[in-house]
Amino acid sequence: MSEAKLYPVPAEVADYALLNREQYERMYRRSLEEPESFWAEQAEEFLTWFRKWDRVSNNDLSKGQIRWFEGGKLNVSYNCLDRHLEQNGERAALIWEGDEPDQSKTISYRELHAEVCRCANVLKERGVRKGDRVCVYMPMIPEAVVAMLACTRIGAVHSVVFGGFSPSALRDRIQDSDCQVVITSDEGVRGGRTVPLKENVEKALAECPNVHTVLTVRRTGKDVTWVDSRDVWYHEAIQSASAECEPEQMDAEDPLFILYTSGSTGKPKGVLHTTGGYLLQTAMTFKYVFDYHDGEIYWCTADVGWVTGHSYIVYGPLANGATSLVFEGVPTYPDAGRFWQVVDKHKVNIFYTAPTAIRALMGQGEEPVKQYSRQSLRILGTVGEPINPEAWEWYYRVVGDERCRIVDTWWQTETGAIMISALPGAIDLKPGSATLPFFGVEPQLVDNDGNVLEGATDGNLCLTRAWPSMMRTIYGDHERFMNTYLTHYTGKYFTGDGARRDADGYYWITGRVDDVLNISGHRMGTAEVESALVLHDKVAEAAVVGFPHDVKGQGIYCYVTLVKGAEPSEELKKELVDLVRKEIGAIAKPDVIQWAPGLPKTRSGKIMRRILRKVATNELDNLGDTSTLADPSVVDELIENRANR
Ligand code: 6R9
């Protein structure tokens, strides 16, 4: 690879920013050399505690034990709301921008506080207690944030399920964590279309007998199925609820939320985060990575159904008393200028989105961007997948007018908060690199045998020490937590990502090294798609791999073997695509289906995905070792009939 272009921090940016290079280095060194006092100071500075902790950290990664601020008591909603009221009660906590450009509203900290208390009281009336799990299946409306914060107020554990997931995906998640309450809305609205959320809940609940309450927010007014004993209208219930609700005193290690994410096996993992460490690190990274100055308007375009929405629409910004914009729509509705129209309308200073959105807009040319001034923008962020340097340059030049700093933030559902990223005033940029680790994060590259690799090199990305916002377990399956993250390389957290470190110590994430796809920044296990495909009675077997896709980053390529007697047809392809949509949701829609009379397998019956990936990407001259295949002729057949020429 040629030497990357460098974008040094301009002097005036370093002066204005919260941290410059020297400060970053000093704090980083201290975070590793004196972690206890470092984190104790941060915990004092960023959070308000009802009771101070007895011990800063108590970690043993080899045993899967991660504990921060034990004995400390705090409440997340108190930290995100109450403590801002005295000084900044009238400040906008949320700016909601609806799907249609003429719909928006502003909600002050005082208003949000009252609404959260009301909703918390409604949950209490319906019997929700500390530790109970509550499923949130919502569109991007303020009530989604209210629902999450209301749970934290009373110590309930929320499990937000992305509104794009299907009824069966929703059902699996409700069952896995035994949620007994669901908060939803009649319908969602996105890109001019409606999403039947309440009807989806209805379908899911056919197999969730433990759900006793569904609290429904009225968004569109559509008629929905109603079960009197179970269903409650949100607007009716909160009307009679008190706007005061004592925040529950939670232990720092009490569960805060569960969020499901895809792994390399079929069943999604319920990543569990706890209270103190998570809130501390999301608050701290929000402030420093986005260089948040008091009074600025911040916009993260993610959905609250993903971890980015949790940490950087809700918890990080609100813990800092920031103004967080919540957007209901999509980048291209009503037209490809929507993002920039919203930026101008609300004078957004900090904008955080995904590379896939940037690539999609890049395809529409500069015109829709240039129609708007974008003068308020100062910081641009990206997250979710590696950003290719062309998209980075376009973001920098066209969107940011070469004036804005870009922060490419690498992290995961499991890490809770940003782990590797530039800091606007401290770190020189290289397009396509997430740059350097955040405080307390010690990345390490290892080979497949676990040998630590030094200097400029490629390897498997590990983090050597526990950090406050690290996941604590997989809900209900600690053994899987150990096996997925902590036993590959004993004593270290394995990320599942590959990375390159260059001579300046910069990290370049190269993508997943396991069977996890990254479709438009959304994680999807190949096994999940395979399990959906084999539900069709004409499908005998399926193998799914990723292939490079211009806009989505990766596309979904499915090899499908039919049962004896079944005939391949375009109609059957369509049935399979629909089946995957129905089982998982639109984000998992296959891009390519290739009929495969046989799949390449080893003599022990293991599918050799390496070969399938090469065929899908058309890298045919370098198939690697095929000598262990049970029947090498299978490969010739696949190449002959490949669908991606
Ligand atoms: C926050 C989030 C995590 C996976 C991660 C990696 C990829 C995220 C990235 C990135 C390169 C970045 N990823 N940010 N790759 N550069 N800046 O996306 O969480 O949905 O759990 O996905 O996304 O592969 O392992 P999550």
mmCIF file of N, CA, C and O in Angstrom, residues 204-269:
data_model
loop_
_atom_site.group_PDB
_atom_site.id
_atom_site.type_symbol
_atom_site.label_atom_id
_atom_site.label_comp_id
_atom_site.label_asym_id
_atom_site.label_seq_id
_atom_site.Cartn_x
_atom_site.Cartn_y
_atom_site.Cartn_z
ATOM 1 N N ALA A 204 -45.440 -11.579 16.677
ATOM 2 C CA ALA A 204 -44.382 -12.116 17.544
ATOM 3 C C ALA A 204 -44.979 -12.684 18.826
ATOM 4 O O ALA A 204 -44.574 -13.745 19.307
ATOM 5 N N LEU A 205 -45.967 -11.975 19.361
ATOM 6 C CA LEU A 205 -46.492 -12.358 20.673
ATOM 7 C C LEU A 205 -47.319 -13.644 20.649
ATOM 8 O O LEU A 205 -47.595 -14.224 21.700
ATOM 9 N N ALA A 206 -47.689 -14.102 19.457
ATOM 10 C CA ALA A 206 -48.403 -15.376 19.366
ATOM 11 C C ALA A 206 -47.594 -16.469 20.065
ATOM 12 O O ALA A 206 -48.145 -17.452 20.533
ATOM 13 N N GLU A 207 -46.273 -16.272 20.111
ATOM 14 C CA GLU A 207 -45.436 -17.278 20.775
ATOM 15 C C GLU A 207 -44.678 -16.711 21.979
ATOM 16 O O GLU A 207 -43.603 -17.192 22.318
ATOM 17 N N CYS A 208 -45.201 -15.657 22.562
ATOM 18 C CA CYS A 208 -44.565 -15.093 23.756
ATOM 19 C C CYS A 208 -45.614 -14.934 24.860
ATOM 20 O O CYS A 208 -46.059 -13.812 25.149
ATOM 21 N N PRO A 209 -46.009 -16.039 25.465
ATOM 22 C CA PRO A 209 -47.120 -15.986 26.427
ATOM 23 C C PRO A 209 -46.818 -15.157 27.675
ATOM 24 O O PRO A 209 -47.743 -14.757 28.377
ATOM 25 N N ASN A 210 -45.548 -14.891 27.947
ATOM 26 C CA ASN A 210 -45.228 -14.167 29.178
ATOM 27 C C ASN A 210 -45.419 -12.658 29.080
ATOM 28 O O ASN A 210 -45.329 -11.960 30.084
ATOM 29 N N VAL A 211 -45.619 -12.141 27.864
ATOM 30 C CA VAL A 211 -45.783 -10.688 27.733
ATOM 31 C C VAL A 211 -47.173 -10.297 28.222
ATOM 32 O O VAL A 211 -48.173 -10.704 27.647
ATOM 33 N N HIS A 212 -47.204 -9.502 29.301
ATOM 34 C CA HIS A 212 -48.509 -9.123 29.853
ATOM 35 C C HIS A 212 -48.924 -7.706 29.484
ATOM 36 O O HIS A 212 -50.070 -7.315 29.671
ATOM 37 N N THR A 213 -47.968 -6.912 28.982
ATOM 38 C CA THR A 213 -48.297 -5.524 28.668
ATOM 39 C C THR A 213 -47.634 -5.080 27.371
ATOM 40 O O THR A 213 -46.435 -5.318 27.169
ATOM 41 N N VAL A 214 -48.405 -4.445 26.512
ATOM 42 C CA VAL A 214 -47.837 -3.783 25.338
ATOM 43 C C VAL A 214 -48.263 -2.321 25.402
ATOM 44 O O VAL A 214 -49.455 -2.012 25.404
ATOM 45 N N LEU A 215 -47.276 -1.465 25.491
ATOM 46 C CA LEU A 215 -47.528 -0.032 25.589
ATOM 47 C C LEU A 215 -47.303 0.536 24.187
ATOM 48 O O LEU A 215 -46.204 0.407 23.639
ATOM 49 N N THR A 216 -48.336 1.135 23.595
ATOM 50 C CA THR A 216 -48.240 1.536 22.192
ATOM 51 C C THR A 216 -48.335 3.053 22.036
ATOM 52 O O THR A 216 -49.312 3.668 22.479
ATOM 53 N N VAL A 217 -47.340 3.619 21.390
ATOM 54 C CA VAL A 217 -47.336 5.052 21.098
ATOM 55 C C VAL A 217 -48.092 5.264 19.791
ATOM 56 O O VAL A 217 -47.915 4.493 18.838
ATOM 57 N N ARG A 218 -48.949 6.296 19.757
ATOM 58 C CA ARG A 218 -49.667 6.555 18.517
ATOM 59 C C ARG A 218 -48.817 7.466 17.640
ATOM 60 O O ARG A 218 -48.567 8.610 17.972
ATOM 61 N N ARG A 219 -48.366 6.923 16.508
ATOM 62 C CA ARG A 219 -47.561 7.725 15.592
ATOM 63 C C ARG A 219 -48.369 8.143 14.370
ATOM 64 O O ARG A 219 -48.363 9.292 13.983
ATOM 65 N N THR A 220 -49.087 7.177 13.760
ATOM 66 C CA THR A 220 -49.819 7.505 12.532
ATOM 67 C C THR A 220 -51.323 7.510 12.732
ATOM 68 O O THR A 220 -52.051 8.034 11.900
ATOM 69 N N GLY A 221 -51.816 6.874 13.797
ATOM 70 C CA GLY A 221 -53.257 6.811 14.013
ATOM 71 C C GLY A 221 -53.921 5.630 13.330
ATOM 72 O O GLY A 221 -55.139 5.491 13.339
ATOM 73 N N LYS A 222 -53.134 4.797 12.733
ATOM 74 C CA LYS A 222 -53.668 3.607 12.048
ATOM 75 C C LYS A 222 -54.400 2.687 13.033
ATOM 76 O O LYS A 222 -53.971 2.522 14.174
ATOM 77 N N ASP A 223 -55.488 2.097 12.573
ATOM 78 C CA ASP A 223 -56.214 1.110 13.385
ATOM 79 C C ASP A 223 -55.330 -0.096 13.629
ATOM 80 O O ASP A 223 -54.737 -0.611 12.695
ATOM 81 N N VAL A 224 -55.281 -0.538 14.869
ATOM 82 C CA VAL A 224 -54.463 -1.720 15.144
ATOM 83 C C VAL A 224 -55.252 -2.716 15.995
ATOM 84 O O VAL A 224 -56.195 -2.340 16.684
ATOM 85 N N THR A 225 -54.815 -3.963 15.920
ATOM 86 C CA THR A 225 -55.439 -5.004 16.745
ATOM 87 C C THR A 225 -55.249 -4.649 18.212
ATOM 88 O O THR A 225 -54.190 -4.155 18.595
ATOM 89 N N TRP A 226 -56.244 -4.913 19.023
ATOM 90 C CA TRP A 226 -56.190 -4.478 20.417
ATOM 91 C C TRP A 226 -56.677 -5.594 21.346
ATOM 92 O O TRP A 226 -57.717 -6.191 21.123
ATOM 93 N N VAL A 227 -55.901 -5.873 22.361
ATOM 94 C CA VAL A 227 -56.316 -6.850 23.371
ATOM 95 C C VAL A 227 -56.428 -6.084 24.684
ATOM 96 O O VAL A 227 -55.415 -5.665 25.244
ATOM 97 N N ASP A 228 -57.647 -5.870 25.140
ATOM 98 C CA ASP A 228 -57.875 -4.964 26.274
ATOM 99 C C ASP A 228 -57.042 -5.278 27.508
ATOM 100 O O ASP A 228 -56.507 -4.385 28.148
ATOM 101 N N SER A 229 -56.929 -6.554 27.825
ATOM 102 C CA SER A 229 -56.236 -6.909 29.065
ATOM 103 C C SER A 229 -54.730 -6.654 28.962
ATOM 104 O O SER A 229 -54.038 -6.546 29.960
ATOM 105 N N ARG A 230 -54.224 -6.555 27.761
ATOM 106 C CA ARG A 230 -52.784 -6.474 27.570
ATOM 107 C C ARG A 230 -52.341 -5.114 27.029
ATOM 108 O O ARG A 230 -51.264 -4.609 27.355
ATOM 109 N N ASP A 231 -53.164 -4.513 26.173
ATOM 110 C CA ASP A 231 -52.727 -3.323 25.450
ATOM 111 C C ASP A 231 -53.043 -2.029 26.183
ATOM 112 O O ASP A 231 -54.129 -1.865 26.739
ATOM 113 N N VAL A 232 -52.083 -1.109 26.137
ATOM 114 C CA VAL A 232 -52.235 0.197 26.779
ATOM 115 C C VAL A 232 -51.777 1.256 25.773
ATOM 116 O O VAL A 232 -50.698 1.129 25.189
ATOM 117 N N TRP A 233 -52.599 2.280 25.581
ATOM 118 C CA TRP A 233 -52.140 3.403 24.751
ATOM 119 C C TRP A 233 -51.198 4.279 25.581
ATOM 120 O O TRP A 233 -51.545 4.714 26.676
ATOM 121 N N TYR A 234 -50.072 4.563 25.024
ATOM 122 C CA TYR A 234 -49.081 5.382 25.717
ATOM 123 C C TYR A 234 -49.654 6.758 26.083
ATOM 124 O O TYR A 234 -49.532 7.215 27.221
ATOM 125 N N HIS A 235 -50.298 7.405 25.097
ATOM 126 C CA HIS A 235 -50.747 8.785 25.352
ATOM 127 C C HIS A 235 -51.815 8.834 26.439
ATOM 128 O O HIS A 235 -51.901 9.795 27.181
ATOM 129 N N GLU A 236 -52.622 7.785 26.528
ATOM 130 C CA GLU A 236 -53.636 7.762 27.588
ATOM 131 C C GLU A 236 -52.997 7.519 28.948
ATOM 132 O O GLU A 236 -53.307 8.189 29.929
ATOM 133 N N ALA A 237 -52.083 6.562 28.967
ATOM 134 C CA ALA A 237 -51.498 6.165 30.252
ATOM 135 C C ALA A 237 -50.669 7.283 30.875
ATOM 136 O O ALA A 237 -50.735 7.517 32.083
ATOM 137 N N ILE A 238 -49.883 7.994 30.049
ATOM 138 C CA ILE A 238 -49.001 8.991 30.669
ATOM 139 C C ILE A 238 -49.774 10.224 31.143
ATOM 140 O O ILE A 238 -49.306 10.956 32.009
ATOM 141 N N GLN A 239 -50.959 10.420 30.564
ATOM 142 C CA GLN A 239 -51.747 11.585 30.948
ATOM 143 C C GLN A 239 -52.057 11.585 32.446
ATOM 144 O O GLN A 239 -51.979 12.613 33.105
ATOM 145 N N SER A 240 -52.373 10.415 32.949
ATOM 146 C CA SER A 240 -52.742 10.340 34.359
ATOM 147 C C SER A 240 -51.548 9.995 35.246
ATOM 148 O O SER A 240 -51.689 9.895 36.463
ATOM 149 N N ALA A 241 -50.374 9.821 34.649
ATOM 150 C CA ALA A 241 -49.209 9.432 35.458
ATOM 151 C C ALA A 241 -48.505 10.666 36.017
ATOM 152 O O ALA A 241 -48.488 11.725 35.385
ATOM 153 N N SER A 242 -47.927 10.525 37.177
ATOM 154 C CA SER A 242 -47.216 11.634 37.809
ATOM 155 C C SER A 242 -45.909 11.931 37.067
ATOM 156 O O SER A 242 -45.246 11.034 36.542
ATOM 157 N N ALA A 243 -45.550 13.230 37.038
ATOM 158 C CA ALA A 243 -44.303 13.645 36.384
ATOM 159 C C ALA A 243 -43.134 13.609 37.354
ATOM 160 O O ALA A 243 -42.084 14.199 37.117
ATOM 161 N N GLU A 244 -43.346 12.951 38.465
ATOM 162 C CA GLU A 244 -42.234 12.764 39.392
ATOM 163 C C GLU A 244 -42.041 11.286 39.663
ATOM 164 O O GLU A 244 -43.007 10.551 39.874
ATOM 165 N N CYS A 245 -40.795 10.870 39.626
ATOM 166 C CA CYS A 245 -40.497 9.462 39.881
ATOM 167 C C CYS A 245 -39.087 9.391 40.451
ATOM 168 O O CYS A 245 -38.126 9.765 39.780
ATOM 169 N N GLU A 246 -38.987 8.973 41.671
ATOM 170 C CA GLU A 246 -37.672 8.836 42.314
ATOM 171 C C GLU A 246 -36.779 7.918 41.477
ATOM 172 O O GLU A 246 -37.200 6.809 41.136
ATOM 173 N N PRO A 247 -35.571 8.333 41.147
ATOM 174 C CA PRO A 247 -34.690 7.414 40.420
ATOM 175 C C PRO A 247 -34.222 6.274 41.324
ATOM 176 O O PRO A 247 -33.855 6.509 42.470
ATOM 177 N N GLU A 248 -34.267 5.089 40.817
ATOM 178 C CA GLU A 248 -33.817 3.910 41.561
ATOM 179 C C GLU A 248 -32.298 3.992 41.751
ATOM 180 O O GLU A 248 -31.568 4.334 40.833
ATOM 181 N N GLN A 249 -31.838 3.698 42.944
ATOM 182 C CA GLN A 249 -30.384 3.718 43.178
ATOM 183 C C GLN A 249 -29.799 2.398 42.695
ATOM 184 O O GLN A 249 -30.012 1.356 43.308
ATOM 185 N N MET A 250 -29.079 2.461 41.594
ATOM 186 C CA MET A 250 -28.551 1.233 40.994
ATOM 187 C C MET A 250 -27.094 1.043 41.355
ATOM 188 O O MET A 250 -26.328 2.004 41.428
ATOM 189 N N ASP A 251 -26.700 -0.211 41.505
ATOM 190 C CA ASP A 251 -25.296 -0.502 41.692
ATOM 191 C C ASP A 251 -24.590 -0.315 40.349
ATOM 192 O O ASP A 251 -25.179 -0.542 39.297
ATOM 193 N N ALA A 252 -23.340 0.115 40.397
ATOM 194 C CA ALA A 252 -22.591 0.326 39.156
ATOM 195 C C ALA A 252 -22.611 -0.915 38.268
ATOM 196 O O ALA A 252 -22.613 -0.817 37.045
ATOM 197 N N GLU A 253 -22.648 -2.083 38.879
ATOM 198 C CA GLU A 253 -22.630 -3.316 38.092
ATOM 199 C C GLU A 253 -24.017 -3.904 37.829
ATOM 200 O O GLU A 253 -24.138 -5.012 37.324
ATOM 201 N N ASP A 254 -25.080 -3.205 38.185
ATOM 202 C CA ASP A 254 -26.411 -3.693 37.824
ATOM 203 C C ASP A 254 -26.596 -3.609 36.313
ATOM 204 O O ASP A 254 -26.148 -2.646 35.682
ATOM 205 N N PRO A 255 -27.293 -4.581 35.719
ATOM 206 C CA PRO A 255 -27.521 -4.564 34.270
ATOM 207 C C PRO A 255 -28.256 -3.296 33.835
ATOM 208 O O PRO A 255 -29.181 -2.848 34.516
ATOM 209 N N LEU A 256 -27.831 -2.744 32.704
ATOM 210 C CA LEU A 256 -28.478 -1.550 32.155
ATOM 211 C C LEU A 256 -29.309 -1.925 30.933
ATOM 212 O O LEU A 256 -30.464 -1.554 30.813
ATOM 213 N N PHE A 257 -28.680 -2.646 30.008
ATOM 214 C CA PHE A 257 -29.461 -3.082 28.849
ATOM 215 C C PHE A 257 -28.868 -4.324 28.219
ATOM 216 O O PHE A 257 -27.710 -4.676 28.465
ATOM 217 N N ILE A 258 -29.713 -4.944 27.396
ATOM 218 C CA ILE A 258 -29.305 -6.073 26.561
ATOM 219 C C ILE A 258 -29.489 -5.596 25.132
ATOM 220 O O ILE A 258 -30.477 -4.930 24.818
ATOM 221 N N LEU A 259 -28.541 -5.911 24.277
ATOM 222 C CA LEU A 259 -28.695 -5.566 22.865
ATOM 223 C C LEU A 259 -28.211 -6.757 22.052
ATOM 224 O O LEU A 259 -27.076 -7.213 22.241
ATOM 225 N N TYR A 260 -29.073 -7.244 21.180
ATOM 226 C CA TYR A 260 -28.728 -8.444 20.414
ATOM 227 C C TYR A 260 -27.856 -8.094 19.230
ATOM 228 O O TYR A 260 -28.063 -7.088 18.557
ATOM 229 N N THR A 261 -26.858 -8.942 19.003
ATOM 230 C CA THR A 261 -25.999 -8.729 17.847
ATOM 231 C C THR A 261 -25.645 -10.069 17.241
ATOM 232 O O THR A 261 -25.727 -11.095 17.894
ATOM 233 N N SER A 262 -25.267 -10.024 15.966
ATOM 234 C CA SER A 262 -24.994 -11.262 15.243
ATOM 235 C C SER A 262 -23.599 -11.771 15.526
ATOM 236 O O SER A 262 -22.651 -11.005 15.613
ATOM 237 N N GLY A 263 -23.489 -13.070 15.632
ATOM 238 C CA GLY A 263 -22.179 -13.693 15.743
ATOM 239 C C GLY A 263 -22.006 -14.687 14.625
ATOM 240 O O GLY A 263 -22.758 -14.658 13.656
ATOM 241 N N SER A 264 -21.031 -15.564 14.763
ATOM 242 C CA SER A 264 -20.804 -16.487 13.656
ATOM 243 C C SER A 264 -21.691 -17.724 13.728
ATOM 244 O O SER A 264 -21.673 -18.531 12.823
ATOM 245 N N THR A 265 -22.464 -17.893 14.789
ATOM 246 C CA THR A 265 -23.443 -18.973 14.773
ATOM 247 C C THR A 265 -24.834 -18.370 14.576
ATOM 248 O O THR A 265 -24.992 -17.149 14.597
ATOM 249 N N GLY A 266 -25.833 -19.218 14.422
ATOM 250 C CA GLY A 266 -27.160 -18.746 14.034
ATOM 251 C C GLY A 266 -27.859 -17.868 15.037
ATOM 252 O O GLY A 266 -28.564 -16.941 14.687
ATOM 253 N N LYS A 267 -27.661 -18.125 16.315
ATOM 254 C CA LYS A 267 -28.465 -17.457 17.328
ATOM 255 C C LYS A 267 -27.850 -16.114 17.727
ATOM 256 O O LYS A 267 -26.697 -16.067 18.150
ATOM 257 N N PRO A 268 -28.617 -15.021 17.622
ATOM 258 C CA PRO A 268 -28.070 -13.729 18.035
ATOM 259 C C PRO A 268 -27.700 -13.730 19.524
ATOM 260 O O PRO A 268 -28.321 -14.426 20.323
ATOM 261 N N LYS A 269 -26.685 -12.936 19.837
ATOM 262 C CA LYS A 269 -26.187 -12.897 21.210
ATOM 263 C C LYS A 269 -26.755 -11.689 21.930
ATOM 264 O O LYS A 269 -26.696 -10.576 21.414
#
